[in-house]
C-alpha atoms as one frame of an Amber mdcrd trajectory, in Angstrom:
protein
   0.000   0.000   0.000   1.445   3.368  -0.984   1.115   6.260   1.379   1.050
   9.838   0.248   3.232  12.004   2.408   2.962  15.762   2.667   5.893  17.657
   1.216   8.198  18.949   3.891   9.059  22.634   3.802  12.783  21.887   4.223
  12.790  19.335   1.371  13.092  16.355   3.715  11.633  13.259   2.096   9.284
  11.209   4.258  10.430   7.596   4.225   8.889   4.340   5.376  10.964   1.477
   6.811   9.519  -1.647   8.465   6.067  -0.070   8.196   7.210   2.950  10.232
   6.938   6.447   8.757   9.917   8.724   9.305   9.938  12.460   8.585  13.165
  12.155   6.603  15.365   9.590   4.879  18.144  10.584   7.293  15.978   9.671
  10.284  15.096   6.335   8.633  18.809   5.597   8.085  19.514   6.329  11.752
  16.755   3.873  12.717  18.442   1.226  10.553  21.775   1.953  12.288  20.072
   1.448  15.660  18.801  -1.943  14.506  22.365  -2.958  13.570  23.694  -1.733
  16.938  20.976  -3.753  18.645  22.008  -6.887  16.729  25.607  -6.227  17.790
  24.513  -6.005  21.433  25.503  -2.352  21.893  21.927  -1.058  22.092  19.152
  -2.642  24.156  16.322  -0.653  22.589  14.912   2.776  21.835  11.789   4.881
  21.891  10.687   7.183  19.060   9.215  10.684  19.163   9.635  11.089  22.920
   7.994  14.240  24.317   9.979  16.419  26.688   7.726  18.914  28.433   9.065
  22.400  29.007   7.277  25.607  30.051   4.958  26.624  27.216   6.180  24.001
  24.748   6.948  20.358  24.091  10.106  19.134  22.377   9.743  15.767  20.663
  13.119  14.124  20.282  13.484  11.588  17.494  14.947   8.771  19.595  15.651
   7.922  23.219  18.320   5.218  23.022  19.103   2.704  25.772  22.640   1.304
  25.594  23.885  -2.034  26.933  26.401  -0.211  29.144  23.533   1.432  31.061
  23.617   4.816  29.321  20.525   6.494  27.978  20.785   9.305  25.406  18.399
  11.408  23.425  19.070  11.657  19.696  17.751  14.332  17.376  18.293  13.745
  13.658  18.631  17.151  12.019  19.297  18.235   8.491  18.577  21.886   9.202
  18.471  23.794  12.490  15.618  26.302  12.640  15.377  29.249  15.027  12.607
  27.438  16.919  14.772  24.337  17.285  17.726  26.372  18.595  15.488  28.053
  21.194  14.118  24.695  22.358  17.625  23.216  22.458  18.858  26.055  24.694
  15.788  25.727  26.914  16.366  21.973  27.232  20.014  22.534  28.259  18.973
  25.093  30.884  16.119  23.048  32.362  17.710  19.600  32.163  21.521  20.037
  32.161  21.965  16.344  33.029  20.075  15.174  29.919  22.426  14.148  27.110
  21.148  14.988  23.637  23.136  13.976  20.566  22.402  15.767  17.311  23.183
  13.810  14.160
């Protein structure tokens, strides 16, 4: 079954992998990397589109990754950093300085 995806204003191409819709091909590739890391035993699992509540807004990070060594990191797959994203990123760092967010 083919799905019609809305065109993204930043030219990101919505992509489907394993029946899961991703906002961009880059995000889908990262998901595939996580699957390989899981097979290798480095990653236990992950959550997608995890909401982080902040005053007046919600930041949805692309992945929350749980590593075999006990670490847990947020991952945001970005092709383009908007002003809104940069504001939310600064707010996240101020409110939750202990939260590790990788941007790929």
